[in-house]
Structure formats: structure tokens, C-alpha cells
XYZ file of C-alpha atoms in Angstrom:
536
model
C 109.839 120.639 118.504
C 111.093 122.694 121.352
C 114.591 120.989 120.864
C 114.882 121.702 117.104
C 113.133 125.284 118.248
C 116.263 126.076 120.466
C 119.171 124.607 118.457
C 118.333 127.041 115.482
C 121.869 128.730 115.710
C 123.972 125.309 115.687
C 121.531 124.799 112.886
C 121.995 127.645 111.003
C 125.579 127.334 111.793
C 125.423 123.844 110.636
C 123.750 125.370 106.398
C 126.192 128.557 107.239
C 129.077 126.096 107.280
C 128.539 124.318 104.406
C 127.754 127.808 103.073
C 131.532 128.877 103.502
C 132.651 125.846 102.462
C 130.749 126.218 99.385
C 132.067 129.553 98.818
C 135.591 128.721 99.588
C 135.622 125.565 97.038
C 133.743 128.642 94.300
C 136.145 130.818 94.959
C 139.438 128.281 94.662
C 137.218 126.897 91.549
C 137.166 130.851 90.032
C 140.679 131.306 90.550
C 142.047 128.129 87.956
C 138.905 129.220 85.980
C 139.491 132.780 86.216
C 142.807 132.132 84.709
C 141.539 130.113 82.200
C 138.981 132.305 80.604
C 140.703 135.517 81.450
C 138.718 138.536 82.581
C 137.124 138.321 79.341
C 135.605 135.096 79.797
C 134.612 135.357 83.374
C 132.830 138.667 82.210
C 130.731 136.931 80.069
C 130.264 133.664 82.712
C 129.143 136.212 85.287
C 126.808 138.683 82.957
C 124.807 134.743 82.204
C 124.915 134.031 85.553
C 123.537 137.246 86.472
C 120.229 136.770 84.092
C 120.142 133.035 85.074
C 119.667 134.215 88.279
C 116.842 136.506 87.699
C 115.256 133.550 85.940
C 115.869 131.279 89.485
C 114.358 133.690 91.588
C 111.310 134.327 89.494
C 110.611 130.909 88.908
C 111.817 128.639 91.971
C 114.443 130.218 94.247
C 112.207 131.043 96.754
C 111.008 127.641 97.253
C 113.190 126.289 100.045
C 112.006 129.157 102.179
C 108.196 128.973 100.929
C 108.382 125.097 101.747
C 110.201 125.218 104.997
C 108.015 127.912 106.313
C 104.713 126.524 105.331
C 105.705 123.110 107.437
C 106.536 124.761 110.443
C 103.850 126.642 109.968
C 101.734 123.773 110.008
C 103.555 122.104 112.809
C 103.498 124.578 115.191
C 99.733 124.660 114.402
C 99.335 120.819 115.021
C 98.608 120.187 111.497
C 101.258 118.313 111.133
C 98.679 115.990 107.892
C 99.599 119.224 106.123
C 103.649 118.110 105.737
C 103.140 115.720 102.997
C 100.480 118.039 100.987
C 102.966 121.003 101.283
C 105.569 118.903 99.791
C 103.521 117.137 97.137
C 102.409 121.367 96.235
C 105.972 122.217 95.768
C 106.789 119.661 93.769
C 104.051 120.654 91.116
C 104.781 124.247 91.627
C 108.319 124.040 90.872
C 108.334 121.616 87.889
C 105.816 123.717 86.276
C 107.654 127.393 87.182
C 111.119 125.993 86.997
C 110.232 124.364 83.136
C 108.724 127.181 82.031
C 111.816 129.519 83.084
C 113.800 126.728 81.769
C 112.332 127.098 78.185
C 111.941 130.654 78.117
C 116.015 130.770 78.792
C 117.048 128.493 76.060
C 114.956 130.125 73.514
C 115.089 134.096 74.390
C 118.613 133.694 75.496
C 120.100 135.193 72.324
C 117.811 138.371 72.167
C 118.047 139.181 76.019
C 122.006 138.779 76.086
C 122.348 141.206 72.788
C 119.473 143.410 73.735
C 119.588 144.335 77.489
C 122.987 143.363 78.015
C 124.763 144.280 74.784
C 126.560 140.680 75.282
C 125.824 138.674 71.953
C 128.630 136.697 73.572
C 126.779 135.581 77.154
C 123.955 134.002 75.170
C 125.519 130.557 74.811
C 126.634 129.937 78.292
C 122.728 131.433 79.402
C 121.967 128.877 76.823
C 123.775 125.758 78.906
C 123.269 126.942 82.485
C 119.204 126.970 81.746
C 118.127 123.621 82.216
C 119.827 123.771 85.426
C 116.477 126.413 86.915
C 114.256 123.184 86.640
C 116.732 120.882 88.130
C 116.851 123.598 91.545
C 113.172 123.783 91.255
C 112.400 120.121 92.009
C 115.439 119.609 94.256
C 114.580 123.289 96.534
C 111.009 121.829 97.198
C 113.294 118.709 99.445
C 115.313 120.921 101.062
C 113.048 123.425 102.626
C 111.394 119.971 103.123
C 114.174 119.225 105.900
C 114.847 122.505 106.904
C 110.939 122.956 107.999
C 111.410 120.554 109.940
C 114.475 121.853 111.476
C 117.311 119.465 109.554
C 119.841 121.029 108.455
C 122.255 118.560 106.994
C 121.180 116.490 103.841
C 120.955 120.584 102.201
C 124.081 121.510 103.777
C 125.423 118.029 102.223
C 123.804 118.842 98.952
C 124.772 121.829 98.712
C 128.900 120.925 99.560
C 128.050 117.620 97.155
C 126.597 120.415 94.402
C 129.758 122.767 94.009
C 132.831 120.062 94.618
C 130.942 118.655 91.148
C 130.501 122.243 89.881
C 133.849 123.584 90.827
C 135.557 120.057 88.818
C 133.423 119.754 85.982
C 133.835 123.798 85.563
C 137.084 123.648 85.539
C 137.635 120.867 83.195
C 135.196 122.017 80.468
C 136.310 125.364 81.024
C 139.624 124.734 79.512
C 138.363 121.886 77.066
C 135.964 124.446 75.625
C 139.183 127.210 75.438
C 141.000 124.577 73.448
C 138.204 123.103 71.328
C 136.996 126.254 69.991
C 140.352 128.374 69.756
C 140.118 128.479 66.166
C 136.272 130.042 66.423
C 135.234 133.803 66.790
C 134.586 134.162 70.173
C 137.036 131.513 71.775
C 136.278 133.194 75.293
C 132.130 132.887 75.083
C 132.422 128.778 74.100
C 134.590 128.450 77.484
C 132.267 130.541 79.851
C 129.566 127.854 78.331
C 131.842 124.996 80.216
C 131.952 126.711 83.330
C 128.008 127.068 82.769
C 127.991 123.481 81.849
C 129.356 122.656 86.081
C 126.687 124.802 87.232
C 124.221 122.166 85.751
C 125.769 118.986 86.323
C 126.755 120.161 89.968
C 123.080 120.590 90.448
C 121.618 117.421 88.806
C 124.474 115.327 91.786
C 123.076 117.741 94.780
C 119.692 116.719 92.942
C 120.297 112.978 92.876
C 122.160 112.849 96.716
C 118.962 114.539 98.071
C 116.588 112.135 96.150
C 117.788 109.079 97.796
C 117.655 110.848 101.341
C 114.092 111.449 100.741
C 113.378 108.030 99.446
C 115.041 106.640 102.870
C 113.039 108.726 105.222
C 110.293 107.864 103.070
C 110.745 104.122 103.630
C 111.805 104.750 107.149
C 108.403 106.259 108.134
C 106.272 103.673 106.246
C 102.665 104.150 106.068
C 102.293 106.562 109.121
C 98.938 108.330 109.670
C 100.263 111.831 109.841
C 97.485 113.182 111.893
C 95.409 116.578 111.148
C 95.331 117.839 107.356
C 93.981 120.415 105.384
C 92.254 120.323 101.210
C 95.246 120.462 98.510
C 92.764 123.388 97.499
C 94.416 125.425 101.184
C 97.212 124.216 100.742
C 98.348 124.646 97.675
C 96.769 128.543 98.008
C 98.823 128.852 101.521
C 102.302 127.804 99.771
C 101.147 130.039 96.592
C 100.475 132.996 99.183
C 103.966 132.620 100.527
C 106.013 132.075 97.300
C 104.627 135.110 95.280
C 106.014 137.807 98.674
C 109.638 135.977 98.644
C 109.824 135.947 95.247
C 109.161 139.737 94.684
C 111.355 140.549 97.829
C 114.176 138.322 96.081
C 113.832 139.229 92.938
C 113.679 142.927 93.949
C 116.845 142.708 96.131
C 118.907 140.279 93.809
C 118.114 142.614 90.667
C 120.936 145.459 91.298
C 123.314 142.969 90.090
C 121.681 142.331 86.689
C 120.729 146.046 86.361
C 124.638 146.833 86.945
C 125.827 144.662 84.388
C 123.080 146.072 81.872
C 123.740 149.600 82.795
C 127.501 149.615 82.824
C 126.854 147.554 79.119
C 124.297 150.248 77.893
C 126.330 153.093 78.885
C 130.153 152.178 78.724
C 128.432 151.090 75.234
C 127.828 154.182 74.373
C 130.768 155.564 75.615
C 132.914 153.673 73.140
C 134.140 150.981 75.149
C 133.731 147.461 73.297
C 132.383 144.273 74.067
C 135.834 142.872 75.094
C 136.708 145.887 77.266
C 133.471 146.002 79.073
C 133.794 142.383 79.768
C 137.385 142.516 81.390
C 136.023 145.534 83.712
C 132.668 143.418 84.373
C 135.564 140.394 85.352
C 137.168 142.571 87.571
C 134.286 143.537 89.355
C 131.679 140.296 89.441
C 134.972 137.848 89.014
C 137.050 139.431 91.729
C 135.189 141.753 93.868
C 132.280 140.550 94.092
C 133.272 136.679 94.771
C 135.286 137.087 97.465
C 132.722 139.639 99.227
C 130.305 137.326 99.126
C 132.386 134.541 101.115
C 131.634 135.832 104.294
C 127.791 136.437 103.548
C 126.999 132.900 102.654
C 126.662 132.768 106.566
C 124.072 135.624 106.523
C 122.382 133.894 103.815
C 122.651 130.540 105.855
C 121.503 131.533 108.932
C 118.692 133.517 107.492
C 117.134 130.292 106.027
C 117.782 128.646 109.377
C 115.902 131.077 111.113
C 112.708 131.347 109.210
C 111.012 128.380 110.557
C 112.281 129.063 114.110
C 110.887 132.429 114.195
C 107.482 131.457 112.005
C 107.107 128.262 115.279
C 107.645 130.610 117.923
C 105.317 132.922 116.472
C 102.970 130.132 115.963
C 103.301 129.761 119.678
C 103.259 133.446 120.734
C 106.330 133.594 121.841
C 107.434 136.658 121.366
C 110.137 137.130 123.879
C 111.650 133.952 122.033
C 111.302 135.353 118.543
C 113.216 138.915 119.700
C 115.976 136.805 121.269
C 116.195 134.873 117.852
C 116.973 137.895 116.409
C 119.253 139.359 118.859
C 121.776 136.726 118.633
C 121.339 136.462 115.561
C 121.951 139.312 114.251
C 125.453 139.385 116.812
C 126.374 136.375 115.789
C 126.552 137.608 112.169
C 128.281 141.222 113.229
C 130.733 139.764 115.266
C 131.952 138.178 111.752
C 130.919 140.024 109.178
C 133.242 143.625 110.853
C 135.789 141.898 110.696
C 136.015 139.941 108.100
C 135.165 143.133 106.051
C 137.646 145.068 107.614
C 140.596 142.238 106.955
C 139.534 142.698 102.917
C 140.179 146.325 103.061
C 143.119 145.990 104.743
C 145.105 142.749 102.587
C 142.919 143.647 99.803
C 146.676 143.756 97.044
C 147.781 140.423 98.979
C 144.790 138.458 98.576
C 144.079 139.378 95.039
C 147.895 138.832 94.559
C 147.623 135.249 95.983
C 144.363 134.257 94.598
C 144.616 135.622 91.272
C 148.306 136.584 90.635
C 146.768 140.212 90.341
C 148.318 143.051 91.298
C 146.917 145.604 89.875
C 145.737 148.809 91.822
C 142.573 149.174 90.278
C 141.480 145.232 91.663
C 142.993 146.966 94.882
C 141.227 149.770 94.672
C 137.959 148.540 94.453
C 138.038 145.690 97.108
C 139.385 148.326 99.538
C 136.252 150.819 98.361
C 133.211 148.269 99.085
C 134.698 146.164 101.748
C 132.064 147.527 103.815
C 129.466 145.707 101.543
C 130.007 142.427 103.717
C 128.865 144.058 106.544
C 125.551 145.589 104.747
C 124.958 142.954 102.918
C 124.958 140.158 105.758
C 122.639 142.283 107.940
C 120.233 142.985 105.207
C 120.037 139.200 104.556
C 119.769 138.747 108.238
C 116.486 141.242 108.562
C 114.688 140.262 105.504
C 114.835 137.008 106.592
C 113.323 138.315 110.217
C 110.653 140.115 108.095
C 109.556 137.125 106.327
C 109.767 134.946 109.571
C 107.195 137.596 111.336
C 105.312 137.518 107.820
C 106.267 141.197 106.796
C 107.172 139.793 103.207
C 105.431 142.986 102.105
C 107.475 145.145 103.940
C 110.841 143.233 103.106
C 109.235 143.715 98.952
C 109.171 147.845 99.473
C 112.524 148.362 100.779
C 114.743 146.433 98.331
C 112.648 148.503 95.329
C 112.953 151.825 97.496
C 116.725 151.002 97.854
C 117.304 149.681 93.730
C 115.289 153.018 92.980
C 118.054 155.345 94.650
C 120.281 152.297 93.516
C 119.759 153.293 89.996
C 120.136 157.090 89.926
C 123.021 156.975 91.570
C 124.864 154.556 89.251
C 123.267 156.024 86.251
C 124.878 159.492 87.550
C 128.401 158.057 88.961
C 128.422 156.422 85.042
C 127.005 158.419 82.818
C 127.919 161.891 84.596
C 130.776 161.546 87.137
C 132.413 158.609 84.658
C 133.634 157.235 87.623
C 133.306 153.899 85.590
C 133.238 150.209 87.612
C 134.130 152.719 90.734
C 130.353 153.315 90.213
C 129.662 150.161 90.221
C 131.417 149.854 93.618
C 129.764 152.535 95.273
C 125.937 151.544 93.674
C 126.577 148.453 95.421
C 127.461 149.017 99.120
C 124.662 151.936 98.793
C 121.680 149.224 97.980
C 122.197 146.872 100.973
C 122.679 150.072 103.255
C 119.626 151.314 102.471
C 117.868 148.170 102.854
C 119.330 147.617 106.192
C 117.953 151.238 107.680
C 114.517 150.268 106.192
C 114.634 147.289 107.475
C 115.583 148.148 111.210
C 112.810 151.127 111.345
C 110.368 148.011 110.338
C 111.456 145.235 112.897
C 111.269 147.765 115.611
C 108.192 148.887 114.959
C 106.194 146.039 114.806
C 108.633 144.174 117.301
C 108.698 146.381 119.718
C 112.482 145.685 119.387
C 115.927 147.652 119.246
C 118.789 145.846 119.059
C 121.704 146.855 121.410
C 124.329 148.433 119.563
C 127.667 148.566 121.896
C 128.634 144.788 121.604
C 126.338 144.208 118.551
C 128.275 146.522 116.024
C 130.125 149.455 118.269
C 132.960 147.140 120.126
C 133.468 144.661 117.013
C 134.460 147.396 114.968
C 136.852 148.962 117.368
C 138.440 145.232 117.681
C 138.403 145.243 114.507
C 139.952 148.126 113.010
C 142.733 147.247 116.009
C 143.188 144.012 114.166
C 143.101 145.191 111.067
C 146.201 147.203 112.139
C 148.041 144.003 113.743
C 147.467 142.367 110.878
C 148.634 144.852 108.458
C 152.039 145.224 111.000
C 152.395 141.871 110.706
C 151.896 141.011 107.084
C 154.300 143.694 106.291
C 157.172 142.989 108.686
C 156.879 139.169 107.445
C 157.338 140.409 103.833
C 160.083 141.982 105.260
C 161.968 139.761 105.798
C 160.988 136.474 103.769
C 159.775 138.461 100.646
C 156.749 135.921 100.148
C 153.539 137.385 99.735
C 151.623 133.754 100.439
C 153.999 133.431 103.702
C 152.918 136.683 105.497
C 149.468 136.429 104.231
C 149.765 132.516 106.191
C 151.241 134.517 109.342
C 149.080 138.359 109.663
C 145.487 136.375 109.199
C 146.117 133.499 112.057
C 147.500 136.290 113.830
C 144.461 138.637 113.520
C 142.022 136.091 113.990
C 143.310 135.314 117.106
C 143.843 139.123 118.534
C 140.316 139.250 117.676
C 138.866 136.577 119.320
C 140.735 137.410 122.531
C 139.973 141.225 122.187
C 135.984 139.700 122.216
C 136.484 138.021 125.320
C 138.525 140.169 126.754
C 136.767 143.105 126.757
C 133.324 141.308 127.017
C 131.944 141.864 124.103
C 130.376 138.717 124.100
C 129.623 136.792 127.310
C 129.991 133.911 128.785
C 126.021 133.292 128.254
C 126.451 134.604 124.667
C 129.208 132.176 124.167
C 127.800 128.884 125.689
C 124.906 129.531 123.166
C 126.831 130.166 119.660
C 128.262 127.128 117.718
C 131.137 125.409 119.405
C 130.606 127.636 122.423
C 131.320 125.126 124.815
C 134.476 124.270 123.676
C 135.432 127.724 122.970
C 134.402 128.465 126.678
C 136.552 125.402 127.812
C 139.626 126.629 125.897
C 139.425 130.066 127.224
C 138.864 128.816 131.006
C 142.192 126.966 130.158
C 144.240 130.157 129.347
C 143.036 132.146 131.548
C 141.038 134.419 128.994
C 137.665 133.705 131.671
């Protein structure tokens, strides 16, 4: 167990690498899908996805975290016999909760889409996507089982399989449905339903993979005794008491996107904007700005998921020093990636949008430049939420998200209704929501663990180096573009040049020290490379 406990950052990085691959696949398949559906169709797709996401969170989104946490706690507390019982209880909970939510969304889709979001066209894609919740619920228990045992590989591989199948089916079905139902009153809605069909088929493929892996795992273990165990009643109660706070926390935390879509539909509809116009603006906001900024946040999500079992195990063994070290390294590793990503997206916003979506509009670029800092704040809030869950302060996570959501609702209402900022108000609200959660989480972790994150090399130096890196990227891009007049070639040169500059800057300024480098994923290889080129 010690070995698994010590390589949490490596395991987290396996999950993070899979998360990045998944987000990149999602980015690349949504490029042709956006071109097939148009901004209106993507607006329907994303509105349906926001509703589905809330249903998923309320029923089963928290199961992988809850199961992994309970399994890690049982192993740390020397009760390995509880593992099988936790798994069985998780399957029962997932089947019931996922099944009920699936039925509720299928039969309530029309009322929810039209009544709360002023988007009747989003009902059909929501109905097609709803059965995914049941599949995800059961699959989530499998993922939590392996994560709780410190093995992120089955989850990582299943996520990649899920997204590859999702991508292929979504592109094909979007195109086929748009063509097949072109004579219907709202073909963009049917096209969006094709996109959501991919979500269901992808989840089903990942579930089948994990079912095979689980069968092989059980066959390999045979019928060996598991040792001490608790009663099913106690295990079920423990799982339930873990699931509920995580559900509350994630529901409030993730609710901001759905609140934004709902408020935008109601307020902008009251100002005379038709459904098609509103969906086009939401298509730019959700289908381009949020899609791109969510790619680097995948690292935080994955590191957070891998960190929880490790922190729970260390805390169960009363190793508070180890807990603080893990918090420090995870936050620092996260920030040295998130900060340059935010700067790069802000500086090269228009070229990136042109390359991926063929979108050279000033509105799209402005949204990206205004909201790029959300990458940093969402990354940090995601990791600190995971820390609070790991140290049994899940109620704090719920409270902080609720406070931030309350502030968010007021701000977005003022910006949409009073200031008439339109879609820009959503971007500002997106940034401030994550910022408030960061601040509140930071204070609670400091008080509970007597912990204070080192600021200079975690935040200040990466920001300074990233600012210079951004200037380098901007200059190289425009210099190459001046000569070649090629946007793709200019980005292809500017981005790697910026990455090398940033990496060298981290080493030369000792923002990342040799000991920390050795602890990071592939740190040994990077260290040897730096020695060869005399950076160390």
C-alpha cells in the first residue's frame, strides 16, 4: 500500500494524460461537428448536455469518487473485506439512482427544455442522451473500484475508448441526422440529437471494456478471503454518507453552467432575442470558449480524482505531514501547467479559433481573451475541492460552491439584464464563480491543516515566466505569419517555441527544483535531458 500511496502523482498524471487526450479528442471531433451543426445546433447540443450533466451529478456522477474514497479508507483502516461489499452496494445504488434519473429525463425532457431553458429544440437531443446516465452510474462504480486501489489505468483506458467511440458516432450521426431530417421544421435539433447519440454509444463501449477488465480481475483473484469486514448495512450507510455530500458539492459547483444557460434564455428572450439567435450565441460561448478552456482543466480534475484516495489513506494512518506534502505538490504541479495555458489562450485566441473552427469573428476572440484566466481559477478550485473531500470537509465544499453560486447569479443577472453585456456577462460570471470558490477553499484548507501554500514558486514565478512566454509566442506568431501568411504554420512554430521558453524559464529561475522535478511525472527523463543541455 505504501508504494501505491507514494506514486499518487504519477497515477494522477496517468489519469491526467488520459483526461487531456479525451479533451483533445473532444476538441477535434467538435470542430467538424460544429461545422456540420452550426452555432445554432451546437447551442441545442450544449443546452441538452447541461441538463443531462445536472441529472448525472444528482444521480451518479459522484460514485467513482465515493467508491474510491471508501475503498481507500477500508484498506487504510485494515478492513480489506469491506472492498467487495462497497462494490456491491455501489452497483445497487448506481442502478437505482441512474435508472430513476434516466426515466425522469426521458419523460420530462420537453417540459425542462421549454420551461426552464426556453429551448424546445434541446428536448430531442436530451431524450437521446438520457440513457447514458444509467450506463455511467454502473460504469462509475467500476472506475471507483480501481481508483480506490491506486490503479488509474483501467479508468484512463476506458475514458479514451469512450471518447473515441463518442467522437466517431457523433460526427457520423450529426451529419446523417442533419441530412436525413433536412425537411423537418428544425433540422439543427435533429443534428444535435445525432451528436448526443455518440455520448450514449461511447459510454456503452467504455462500460463493456471495464466489465471485461473486472471479470478478468475477479478471475485472477479466485475465491481468496478478503479478511475483516463490516456488515452490509454499515457499508451501505458509509457509502451513502459519502455520496450525498459529494453530490451536493458537485451539483452546486457544476450548476453555474446550467444557471447561465437558463438565465440567458429567459432574460435575452425577454429582450426580444429569438431562440435561434440565443442558441448561436450560446454555441460560441459553450461550444468554443468553454470547450477550449476546459481542456487544461482536465489535468486538475484527474489529479484531484487520484489525490483523494491517497490523502484519505495518509489521513487514516495519521500522516498529516504526508497529506500537506501531497497538497503542496499537486497544487504546484497544477499551477505550472494551468497558468501558461491561460496566458497562451489569451494571447493567441484569434489564431486558435481560426485554426480549429474557421472563426475569425472579433466576438469569439474577445470571449476567449476575457475569460482565459478561468483556466487557472477552475483548475485551482477543482483541486482544492478534492482536498476538502479527502480531509473529510465535504460540507465546506458544498457551502463554498453555494456561496459562490449565489454571488454568480446576482452578477450574471445584473450583467445581462441591467448592463446589457450579453454573452460577455456569462464569461465574466464564469471567471468570478471559480475565483470565489478558490478563495473560500484556500481559507478552509489553511485552517483545517495548518497549511499555507508557498506562493512565490507556485504562483508568482510561473505567472512572470508565462507573461514573458506570452510575449514571445505573440512575436514569433506574427513574425512567421508576416513571412508565410499561414495561420497554421505560424501556430505550429509559435506554440512549441513558447513551451520550450517556459520550460527553460522554470528550470533556470529554480521555480522547479531538482527534488520537485524528480517527483513529477517523467521527472527523471526531464532531469537527464536538462543535465545533457547543461540547464542543471
